[in-house]
């Protein structure tokens, strides 16, 4: 083949690129069969290297290019895992909202069995339902509300399995890169922008924990139906959903932080500098976390015992600052499982005790959040006091949540406000988990600074 024919068949894309490839091809060692080749044969080999830049780059640079390509693939997997966790966060919020809607429209027993509905995977017609459960007539919209909630929860479980598989793949690629390109022990390590050695392994333990929690949540969902809305199970089911939400947020923050170790940007340097101004308040933060857990449990107990309308008026209750209440019956946690707890079985004074306990818990939580916010504001510099205070979001969510609770009492628990109150609890949980994670990172930064100073 002549040189002119080769140039016509493999035209250079651009002069600069062509010259660069020619220089790379000139550095290539000539194979044995071309050491005594003619000019046309040598030109053919040069044209081949110009037409196959990937192979030429691999021959010139060797393992360096393969290492860069492998790391790009791993980076894409990390980004995919972050997107998947973010999508799961949105999905779990949807599942919690659907669960609240199901409870508020009295559809918790819309399907008398589990996991199907009247023995089917979809809502059957009235005739089929009557044959399956003659003593439980079908109400179409309630059955569909329950089944849509189950479908969304099942999708969340499938997403957790996909996240676990993706994390296992990332972990294997990280170990392979460390062994192949660095000769390490299989655990990639880098030095982060805080001056300490950071482990960038994928948090597989968190993924396994997430999958286990979702399995437990599925069991609580089954017990909710089979035990006929027993308040203890309904409350634990709600707390389990919020625990899954918190774990997903921590997983997302962990993935984001570990990926940042591999690619330090100016924004991450700024985030580290901001974290230095966050004041650790372990006792107050622990108290706030305990009060949040108690308040969420009281909210679930209030809802599952249908005590939201036990008090008329605010700030008083039924015209009195301290009405008649039966605390023993209201918080009797070992009562027998009855035929059905739909609309509750407690008398008025027991429900009033539950309602007033929920109000008191809200006041205590608000006071602790205000103290955390104020102490952090005094610790921050004046120019960054407002934007960098991690507790301002938690305090803001609490204020909105308190307003929604008061509105629910004054307007007799309308459906939209009751649903918004549940979603407000979701927002408050997210804000407090994020704030406590910021405090934990501030403590980590302080320890790293001390270690660096001692070194």
Tab-separated table of C-alpha atoms in Angstrom:
chain	number	residue	atom	x	y	z
A	1	UNK	CA	0.000	0.000	0.000
A	2	UNK	CA	1.414	3.377	-0.986
A	3	UNK	CA	1.882	6.228	1.453
A	4	UNK	CA	-0.649	8.379	-0.387
A	5	UNK	CA	-3.252	5.621	-0.118
A	6	UNK	CA	-2.593	5.265	3.592
A	7	UNK	CA	-3.000	9.014	4.164
A	8	UNK	CA	-6.281	9.000	2.242
A	9	UNK	CA	-7.540	6.067	4.267
A	10	UNK	CA	-6.371	7.462	7.626
A	11	UNK	CA	-6.573	11.275	7.339
A	12	UNK	CA	-5.305	13.266	10.354
A	13	UNK	CA	-8.085	14.970	12.321
A	14	UNK	CA	-6.167	18.138	13.150
A	15	UNK	CA	-2.626	19.336	12.669
A	16	UNK	CA	-1.843	19.651	16.375
A	17	UNK	CA	-3.361	16.286	17.226
A	18	UNK	CA	-1.608	14.679	14.274
A	19	UNK	CA	1.784	16.042	15.296
A	20	UNK	CA	1.254	14.902	18.875
A	21	UNK	CA	0.386	11.407	17.758
A	22	UNK	CA	3.353	11.325	15.402
A	23	UNK	CA	5.657	12.260	18.273
A	24	UNK	CA	4.072	9.509	20.374
A	25	UNK	CA	4.448	7.003	17.570
A	26	UNK	CA	8.089	7.990	17.118
A	27	UNK	CA	8.735	7.030	20.729
A	28	UNK	CA	7.319	3.549	20.193
A	29	UNK	CA	9.856	0.728	19.962
A	30	UNK	CA	9.800	-0.819	16.530
A	31	UNK	CA	8.625	-4.442	16.617
A	32	UNK	CA	10.981	-7.113	15.276
A	33	UNK	CA	9.176	-7.526	11.975
A	34	UNK	CA	9.629	-3.779	11.210
A	35	UNK	CA	13.258	-3.317	12.261
A	36	UNK	CA	14.355	-3.862	8.660
A	37	UNK	CA	11.138	-2.683	7.038
A	38	UNK	CA	10.842	-0.495	4.019
A	39	UNK	CA	9.699	3.099	4.109
A	40	UNK	CA	6.160	2.186	3.056
A	41	UNK	CA	5.902	-0.462	5.777
A	42	UNK	CA	7.153	1.976	8.422
A	43	UNK	CA	4.675	4.572	7.191
A	44	UNK	CA	1.914	1.986	7.476
A	45	UNK	CA	2.861	1.311	11.106
A	46	UNK	CA	2.892	5.048	11.826
A	47	UNK	CA	-0.517	5.448	10.210
A	48	UNK	CA	-1.831	2.559	12.320
A	49	UNK	CA	-0.690	4.295	15.500
A	50	UNK	CA	-2.370	7.525	14.358
A	51	UNK	CA	-5.616	5.691	13.626
A	52	UNK	CA	-5.663	3.906	17.020
A	53	UNK	CA	-4.795	6.593	19.602
A	54	UNK	CA	-6.102	4.527	22.554
A	55	UNK	CA	-3.722	1.659	21.802
A	56	UNK	CA	-0.880	4.080	21.118
A	57	UNK	CA	-1.473	5.872	24.426
A	58	UNK	CA	-1.536	2.566	26.267
A	59	UNK	CA	1.728	1.464	24.653
A	60	UNK	CA	3.405	4.800	25.401
A	61	UNK	CA	2.129	5.396	28.924
A	62	UNK	CA	1.617	1.816	30.072
A	63	UNK	CA	-0.196	1.334	33.409
A	64	UNK	CA	-0.657	5.086	33.953
A	65	UNK	CA	-3.432	5.418	31.397
A	66	UNK	CA	-5.094	2.213	32.576
A	67	UNK	CA	-4.982	3.473	36.155
A	68	UNK	CA	-6.588	6.792	35.175
A	69	UNK	CA	-9.316	5.027	33.202
A	70	UNK	CA	-10.014	2.661	36.088
A	71	UNK	CA	-10.273	5.545	38.520
A	72	UNK	CA	-12.692	7.339	36.210
A	73	UNK	CA	-14.930	4.275	36.216
A	74	UNK	CA	-14.737	4.097	40.009
A	75	UNK	CA	-15.592	7.799	40.286
A	76	UNK	CA	-18.669	7.234	38.126
A	77	UNK	CA	-19.732	4.393	40.411
A	78	UNK	CA	-19.328	6.661	43.452
A	79	UNK	CA	-21.477	9.333	41.801
A	80	UNK	CA	-24.085	6.727	40.890
A	81	UNK	CA	-24.230	5.531	44.482
A	82	UNK	CA	-24.712	9.082	45.745
A	83	UNK	CA	-27.551	9.637	43.275
A	84	UNK	CA	-29.157	6.349	44.277
A	85	UNK	CA	-29.039	7.229	47.975
A	86	UNK	CA	-30.493	10.684	47.230
A	87	UNK	CA	-33.317	9.033	45.267
A	88	UNK	CA	-33.923	6.659	48.157
A	89	UNK	CA	-34.165	9.636	50.509
A	90	UNK	CA	-36.950	11.072	48.381
A	91	UNK	CA	-38.631	7.673	48.173
A	92	UNK	CA	-38.593	7.069	51.925
A	93	UNK	CA	-40.155	10.507	52.483
A	94	UNK	CA	-42.866	9.493	50.015
A	95	UNK	CA	-43.381	6.184	51.845
A	96	UNK	CA	-43.709	7.963	55.204
A	97	UNK	CA	-46.189	10.406	53.676
A	98	UNK	CA	-48.208	7.557	52.164
A	99	UNK	CA	-48.210	5.776	55.516
A	100	UNK	CA	-49.502	8.906	57.239
A	101	UNK	CA	-52.181	9.332	54.575
A	102	UNK	CA	-53.217	5.691	54.998
A	103	UNK	CA	-53.553	6.169	58.745
A	104	UNK	CA	-55.405	9.484	58.485
A	105	UNK	CA	-58.066	8.164	56.088
A	106	UNK	CA	-58.552	5.073	58.289
A	107	UNK	CA	-57.162	2.781	55.589
A	108	UNK	CA	-54.758	0.867	57.808
A	109	UNK	CA	-57.038	-2.166	57.559
A	110	UNK	CA	-58.128	-1.496	53.982
A	111	UNK	CA	-56.602	-4.886	53.166
A	112	UNK	CA	-57.267	-7.445	55.939
A	113	UNK	CA	-54.321	-9.660	54.993
A	114	UNK	CA	-50.626	-9.271	54.188
A	115	UNK	CA	-48.681	-9.041	51.870
A	116	UNK	CA	-51.557	-9.327	49.410
A	117	UNK	CA	-54.958	-7.704	49.446
A	118	UNK	CA	-57.834	-10.163	49.803
A	119	UNK	CA	-55.476	-12.873	48.620
A	120	UNK	CA	-54.308	-10.984	45.493
A	121	UNK	CA	-51.305	-8.831	44.622
A	122	UNK	CA	-53.621	-6.052	43.426
A	123	UNK	CA	-56.945	-4.854	44.778
A	124	UNK	CA	-59.607	-7.303	43.535
A	125	UNK	CA	-63.225	-6.616	42.701
A	126	UNK	CA	-65.936	-6.642	45.354
A	127	UNK	CA	-67.126	-10.162	44.541
A	128	UNK	CA	-63.660	-11.708	44.872
A	129	UNK	CA	-63.061	-9.753	48.080
A	130	UNK	CA	-66.335	-10.951	49.620
A	131	UNK	CA	-65.447	-14.559	48.837
A	132	UNK	CA	-62.045	-14.158	50.512
A	133	UNK	CA	-63.174	-12.145	53.577
A	134	UNK	CA	-66.964	-12.119	53.904
A	135	UNK	CA	-66.829	-10.227	57.225
A	136	UNK	CA	-64.599	-7.467	55.861
A	137	UNK	CA	-66.311	-5.614	52.995
A	138	UNK	CA	-64.085	-4.027	50.372
A	139	UNK	CA	-63.634	-0.249	50.357
A	140	UNK	CA	-61.816	0.478	47.124
A	141	UNK	CA	-60.005	3.721	47.911
A	142	UNK	CA	-58.837	2.477	51.318
A	143	UNK	CA	-57.539	-0.763	49.845
A	144	UNK	CA	-55.686	1.101	47.092
A	145	UNK	CA	-54.189	3.539	49.622
A	146	UNK	CA	-52.824	0.605	51.618
A	147	UNK	CA	-51.493	-1.255	48.572
A	148	UNK	CA	-49.790	1.812	47.070
A	149	UNK	CA	-48.015	2.271	50.394
A	150	UNK	CA	-46.856	-1.356	50.236
A	151	UNK	CA	-45.714	-1.052	46.613
A	152	UNK	CA	-43.616	2.032	47.414
A	153	UNK	CA	-42.066	0.312	50.439
A	154	UNK	CA	-41.209	-2.726	48.301
A	155	UNK	CA	-39.530	-0.470	45.756
A	156	UNK	CA	-37.437	0.977	48.572
A	157	UNK	CA	-36.287	-2.523	49.491
A	158	UNK	CA	-35.248	-3.237	45.896
A	159	UNK	CA	-33.303	0.032	45.831
A	160	UNK	CA	-31.485	-1.011	49.020
A	161	UNK	CA	-30.435	-4.279	47.363
A	162	UNK	CA	-29.204	-2.333	44.322
A	163	UNK	CA	-27.209	-0.002	46.584
A	164	UNK	CA	-25.616	-2.964	48.325
A	165	UNK	CA	-24.623	-4.503	44.982
A	166	UNK	CA	-23.234	-1.180	43.778
A	167	UNK	CA	-21.260	-0.710	46.982
A	168	UNK	CA	-19.816	-4.202	46.735
A	169	UNK	CA	-18.674	-3.430	43.191
A	170	UNK	CA	-17.064	-0.144	44.270
A	171	UNK	CA	-15.305	-1.882	47.168
A	172	UNK	CA	-13.892	-4.541	44.825
A	173	UNK	CA	-12.666	-1.952	42.322
A	174	UNK	CA	-11.002	0.074	45.085
A	175	UNK	CA	-9.230	-3.014	46.385
A	176	UNK	CA	-8.159	-4.033	42.869
A	177	UNK	CA	-6.768	-0.557	42.134
A	178	UNK	CA	-4.830	-0.505	45.397
A	179	UNK	CA	-3.300	-3.929	44.745
A	180	UNK	CA	-2.633	-3.442	41.021
A	181	UNK	CA	-1.374	0.115	40.821
A	182	UNK	CA	-0.136	0.828	44.343
A	183	UNK	CA	0.824	-2.607	45.641
A	184	UNK	CA	-1.177	-1.968	48.787
A	185	UNK	CA	-3.248	-4.165	51.028
A	186	UNK	CA	-6.491	-3.593	49.193
A	187	UNK	CA	-7.649	-0.576	51.174
A	188	UNK	CA	-7.193	2.710	49.381
A	189	UNK	CA	-5.959	5.548	51.544
A	190	UNK	CA	-5.454	9.194	50.737
A	191	UNK	CA	-4.442	12.253	52.707
A	192	UNK	CA	-7.391	14.572	52.981
A	193	UNK	CA	-7.528	18.352	53.230
A	194	UNK	CA	-7.601	18.199	57.036
A	195	UNK	CA	-4.074	16.809	57.101
A	196	UNK	CA	-5.004	13.290	58.201
A	197	UNK	CA	-5.172	9.928	56.502
A	198	UNK	CA	-8.720	9.172	55.370
A	199	UNK	CA	-10.166	5.792	54.554
A	200	UNK	CA	-12.215	6.022	51.379
A	201	UNK	CA	-13.806	2.603	51.459
A	202	UNK	CA	-17.457	2.341	50.518
A	203	UNK	CA	-19.649	2.126	53.683
A	204	UNK	CA	-20.938	-1.395	53.092
A	205	UNK	CA	-21.785	-1.835	56.776
A	206	UNK	CA	-24.288	1.003	56.508
A	207	UNK	CA	-25.843	-0.615	53.438
A	208	UNK	CA	-26.240	-3.927	55.259
A	209	UNK	CA	-27.759	-2.105	58.234
A	210	UNK	CA	-30.163	-0.309	55.906
A	211	UNK	CA	-31.302	-3.575	54.340
A	212	UNK	CA	-31.786	-5.133	57.772
A	213	UNK	CA	-33.829	-2.166	58.988
A	214	UNK	CA	-36.041	-2.362	55.905
A	215	UNK	CA	-36.675	-6.051	56.553
A	216	UNK	CA	-37.671	-5.228	60.136
A	217	UNK	CA	-39.906	-2.459	58.807
A	218	UNK	CA	-41.605	-4.962	56.525
A	219	UNK	CA	-42.254	-7.194	59.535
A	220	UNK	CA	-43.755	-4.258	61.455
A	221	UNK	CA	-45.939	-3.503	58.443
A	222	UNK	CA	-47.242	-7.057	58.542
A	223	UNK	CA	-47.848	-6.879	62.311
A	224	UNK	CA	-49.703	-3.599	61.859
A	225	UNK	CA	-52.305	-5.459	59.799
A	226	UNK	CA	-52.357	-8.801	61.601
A	227	UNK	CA	-52.513	-7.198	65.072
A	228	UNK	CA	-55.292	-4.840	63.944
A	229	UNK	CA	-53.477	-1.497	64.375
A	230	UNK	CA	-52.122	-2.251	67.839
A	231	UNK	CA	-50.742	1.153	68.984
A	232	UNK	CA	-47.383	-0.246	70.104
A	233	UNK	CA	-46.697	-1.715	66.665
A	234	UNK	CA	-47.971	1.355	64.801
A	235	UNK	CA	-45.702	3.625	66.863
A	236	UNK	CA	-42.670	1.385	66.321
A	237	UNK	CA	-43.467	1.267	62.607
A	238	UNK	CA	-43.379	5.076	62.442
A	239	UNK	CA	-40.139	5.250	64.442
A	240	UNK	CA	-38.626	2.634	62.149
A	241	UNK	CA	-39.465	4.707	59.089
A	242	UNK	CA	-37.829	7.781	60.586
A	243	UNK	CA	-34.788	5.684	61.560
A	244	UNK	CA	-34.432	4.533	57.948
A	245	UNK	CA	-34.675	8.171	56.889
A	246	UNK	CA	-31.905	9.180	59.307
A	247	UNK	CA	-29.654	6.330	58.203
A	248	UNK	CA	-30.097	7.255	54.540
A	249	UNK	CA	-29.143	10.859	55.262
A	250	UNK	CA	-26.025	9.716	57.134
A	251	UNK	CA	-25.145	7.381	54.256
A	252	UNK	CA	-25.493	10.213	51.751
A	253	UNK	CA	-23.333	12.521	53.858
A	254	UNK	CA	-20.749	9.772	54.285
A	255	UNK	CA	-20.592	9.038	50.550
A	256	UNK	CA	-20.306	12.731	49.765
A	257	UNK	CA	-17.538	13.167	52.305
A	258	UNK	CA	-15.556	10.116	51.207
A	259	UNK	CA	-15.807	11.109	47.562
A	260	UNK	CA	-14.571	14.579	48.504
A	261	UNK	CA	-11.364	13.027	49.874
A	262	UNK	CA	-10.543	11.936	46.340
A	263	UNK	CA	-11.216	15.312	44.736
A	264	UNK	CA	-10.576	18.304	46.973
A	265	UNK	CA	-12.081	21.527	45.672
A	266	UNK	CA	-12.155	25.092	46.907
A	267	UNK	CA	-15.720	24.588	48.153
A	268	UNK	CA	-14.601	21.657	50.279
A	269	UNK	CA	-11.751	23.733	51.721
A	270	UNK	CA	-14.350	26.372	52.621
A	271	UNK	CA	-16.569	23.718	54.219
A	272	UNK	CA	-13.626	22.570	56.322
A	273	UNK	CA	-12.876	26.128	57.395
A	274	UNK	CA	-16.529	26.632	58.327
A	275	UNK	CA	-16.525	23.416	60.351
A	276	UNK	CA	-13.749	24.849	62.501
A	277	UNK	CA	-16.240	27.412	63.870
A	278	UNK	CA	-18.832	24.825	64.920
A	279	UNK	CA	-18.880	24.430	68.669
A	280	UNK	CA	-19.188	20.985	70.175
A	281	UNK	CA	-22.011	20.785	72.707
A	282	UNK	CA	-22.196	17.053	73.423
A	283	UNK	CA	-24.446	17.165	76.469
A	284	UNK	CA	-27.012	19.487	74.953
A	285	UNK	CA	-26.901	17.670	71.616
A	286	UNK	CA	-27.420	14.294	73.303
A	287	UNK	CA	-30.319	15.728	75.290
A	288	UNK	CA	-31.823	17.143	72.093
A	289	UNK	CA	-31.509	13.767	70.359
A	290	UNK	CA	-33.191	11.994	73.281
A	291	UNK	CA	-35.991	14.565	73.364
A	292	UNK	CA	-36.481	14.249	69.606
A	293	UNK	CA	-36.787	10.473	69.882
A	294	UNK	CA	-39.244	10.811	72.752
A	295	UNK	CA	-41.266	13.443	70.935
A	296	UNK	CA	-41.485	11.337	67.773
A	297	UNK	CA	-42.624	8.381	69.875
A	298	UNK	CA	-45.228	10.568	71.598
A	299	UNK	CA	-46.434	11.794	68.225
A	300	UNK	CA	-46.842	8.231	66.982
A	301	UNK	CA	-48.564	7.244	70.241
A	302	UNK	CA	-50.919	10.212	69.947
A	303	UNK	CA	-51.818	9.309	66.383
A	304	UNK	CA	-52.191	5.551	66.935
A	305	UNK	CA	-54.486	6.144	69.935
A	306	UNK	CA	-56.457	8.843	68.078
A	307	UNK	CA	-55.706	11.434	70.764
A	308	UNK	CA	-55.151	14.378	68.418
A	309	UNK	CA	-58.590	15.802	69.227
A	310	UNK	CA	-58.538	14.988	72.943
A	311	UNK	CA	-57.931	18.659	73.785
A	312	UNK	CA	-60.064	21.547	72.624
A	313	UNK	CA	-58.378	24.943	72.523
A	314	UNK	CA	-54.840	26.228	72.924
A	315	UNK	CA	-52.864	26.869	75.136
A	316	UNK	CA	-55.451	25.457	77.512
A	317	UNK	CA	-57.024	22.028	77.135
A	318	UNK	CA	-60.791	21.742	77.382
A	319	UNK	CA	-60.904	25.092	79.147
A	320	UNK	CA	-58.340	24.204	81.841
A	321	UNK	CA	-54.603	24.621	82.147
A	322	UNK	CA	-54.329	21.169	83.758
A	323	UNK	CA	-57.382	19.081	82.799
A	324	UNK	CA	-58.379	15.734	84.234
A	325	UNK	CA	-55.994	13.068	82.913
A	326	UNK	CA	-55.480	9.337	83.378
A	327	UNK	CA	-51.742	8.800	82.933
A	328	UNK	CA	-51.765	5.141	83.905
A	329	UNK	CA	-54.299	4.139	81.294
A	330	UNK	CA	-52.922	6.492	78.657
A	331	UNK	CA	-49.446	4.958	78.846
A	332	UNK	CA	-50.399	1.376	79.591
A	333	UNK	CA	-47.931	-0.263	77.198
A	334	UNK	CA	-48.861	-3.883	77.905
A	335	UNK	CA	-52.562	-3.859	77.148
A	336	UNK	CA	-53.980	-6.891	75.404
A	337	UNK	CA	-54.374	-7.035	71.651
A	338	UNK	CA	-58.029	-6.326	70.965
A	339	UNK	CA	-60.159	-7.161	67.946
A	340	UNK	CA	-59.350	-3.810	66.302
A	341	UNK	CA	-57.823	-0.513	67.400
A	342	UNK	CA	-59.348	1.495	64.567
A	343	UNK	CA	-60.440	4.856	66.080
A	344	UNK	CA	-58.877	3.826	69.411
A	345	UNK	CA	-60.164	2.141	72.558
A	346	UNK	CA	-59.019	4.520	75.323
A	347	UNK	CA	-61.411	6.750	77.240
A	348	UNK	CA	-61.248	10.542	77.124
A	349	UNK	CA	-59.021	11.221	80.148
A	350	UNK	CA	-56.401	8.723	78.952
A	351	UNK	CA	-56.295	10.367	75.535
A	352	UNK	CA	-56.020	13.780	77.175
A	353	UNK	CA	-52.942	12.603	79.092
A	354	UNK	CA	-51.311	11.459	75.840
A	355	UNK	CA	-52.112	14.754	74.132
A	356	UNK	CA	-50.752	16.880	76.985
A	357	UNK	CA	-47.569	14.786	77.144
A	358	UNK	CA	-47.016	15.486	73.452
A	359	UNK	CA	-47.434	19.219	74.059
A	360	UNK	CA	-44.990	19.177	76.966
A	361	UNK	CA	-42.401	17.253	74.962
A	362	UNK	CA	-42.605	19.828	72.197
A	363	UNK	CA	-41.916	22.659	74.659
A	364	UNK	CA	-38.876	20.887	76.135
A	365	UNK	CA	-37.428	20.095	72.713
A	366	UNK	CA	-37.894	23.685	71.569
A	367	UNK	CA	-36.116	25.029	74.665
A	368	UNK	CA	-33.089	22.769	74.111
A	369	UNK	CA	-32.904	23.641	70.401
A	370	UNK	CA	-33.036	27.340	71.252
A	371	UNK	CA	-30.179	26.877	73.732
A	372	UNK	CA	-28.112	25.015	71.124
A	373	UNK	CA	-28.740	27.696	68.539
A	374	UNK	CA	-27.912	30.547	70.902
A	375	UNK	CA	-24.707	28.990	72.218
A	376	UNK	CA	-23.547	28.238	68.682
A	377	UNK	CA	-24.383	31.775	67.534
A	378	UNK	CA	-22.226	33.258	70.284
A	379	UNK	CA	-19.343	30.983	69.287
A	380	UNK	CA	-19.381	31.873	65.574
A	381	UNK	CA	-17.763	35.013	64.133
A	382	UNK	CA	-20.194	37.840	63.512
A	383	UNK	CA	-19.888	37.727	59.734
A	384	UNK	CA	-20.733	34.019	59.553
A	385	UNK	CA	-23.081	33.656	62.509
A	386	UNK	CA	-26.289	33.312	60.494
A	387	UNK	CA	-25.338	31.115	57.532
A	388	UNK	CA	-23.033	28.690	59.330
A	389	UNK	CA	-25.090	27.859	62.407
A	390	UNK	CA	-26.167	24.232	61.893
A	391	UNK	CA	-28.933	24.483	64.489
A	392	UNK	CA	-30.862	27.253	62.788
A	393	UNK	CA	-32.526	24.787	60.406
A	394	UNK	CA	-33.541	22.519	63.275
A	395	UNK	CA	-34.951	25.453	65.236
A	396	UNK	CA	-36.791	26.720	62.151
A	397	UNK	CA	-38.322	23.291	61.512
A	398	UNK	CA	-39.400	23.101	65.144
A	399	UNK	CA	-41.146	26.478	64.891
A	400	UNK	CA	-43.016	25.379	61.764
A	401	UNK	CA	-43.898	22.068	63.391
A	402	UNK	CA	-45.198	23.796	66.520
A	403	UNK	CA	-47.332	26.094	64.378
A	404	UNK	CA	-48.788	23.128	62.502
A	405	UNK	CA	-49.571	21.359	65.765
A	406	UNK	CA	-51.415	24.396	67.130
A	407	UNK	CA	-53.322	24.789	63.853
A	408	UNK	CA	-54.370	21.133	63.967
A	409	UNK	CA	-55.848	21.641	67.435
A	410	UNK	CA	-57.628	24.896	66.610
A	411	UNK	CA	-59.067	23.666	63.294
A	412	UNK	CA	-59.974	20.153	64.447
A	413	UNK	CA	-57.344	18.125	62.629
A	414	UNK	CA	-57.994	18.762	58.917
A	415	UNK	CA	-56.487	16.125	56.651
A	416	UNK	CA	-54.006	18.380	54.845
A	417	UNK	CA	-52.672	19.933	58.063
A	418	UNK	CA	-52.367	16.548	59.748
A	419	UNK	CA	-50.357	15.240	56.794
A	420	UNK	CA	-48.201	18.386	56.841
A	421	UNK	CA	-47.561	17.802	60.563
A	422	UNK	CA	-46.160	14.344	59.798
A	423	UNK	CA	-43.964	15.718	57.018
A	424	UNK	CA	-42.838	18.444	59.421
A	425	UNK	CA	-41.587	15.709	61.741
A	426	UNK	CA	-39.626	14.330	58.784
A	427	UNK	CA	-38.055	17.734	58.123
A	428	UNK	CA	-37.203	18.223	61.806
A	429	UNK	CA	-35.551	14.800	61.944
A	430	UNK	CA	-33.457	15.527	58.856
A	431	UNK	CA	-32.393	18.930	60.181
A	432	UNK	CA	-31.328	17.566	63.562
A	433	UNK	CA	-29.448	14.600	62.088
A	434	UNK	CA	-27.592	16.964	59.764
A	435	UNK	CA	-26.744	19.359	62.612
A	436	UNK	CA	-25.395	16.557	64.796
A	437	UNK	CA	-23.359	15.227	61.881
A	438	UNK	CA	-21.851	18.698	61.461
A	439	UNK	CA	-20.874	18.701	65.126
A	440	UNK	CA	-19.275	15.280	64.753
A	441	UNK	CA	-17.239	16.496	61.790
A	442	UNK	CA	-16.177	19.568	63.754
A	443	UNK	CA	-14.869	17.290	66.515
A	444	UNK	CA	-13.017	15.232	63.914
A	445	UNK	CA	-11.439	18.364	62.484
A	446	UNK	CA	-10.351	19.477	65.941
A	447	UNK	CA	-8.694	16.130	66.663
A	448	UNK	CA	-6.911	16.236	63.302
A	449	UNK	CA	-5.643	19.762	63.996
A	450	UNK	CA	-4.315	18.737	67.412
A	451	UNK	CA	-2.583	15.682	65.949
A	452	UNK	CA	-1.014	17.788	63.219
A	453	UNK	CA	0.193	20.364	65.736
A	454	UNK	CA	1.753	17.679	67.939
A	455	UNK	CA	3.444	16.090	64.949
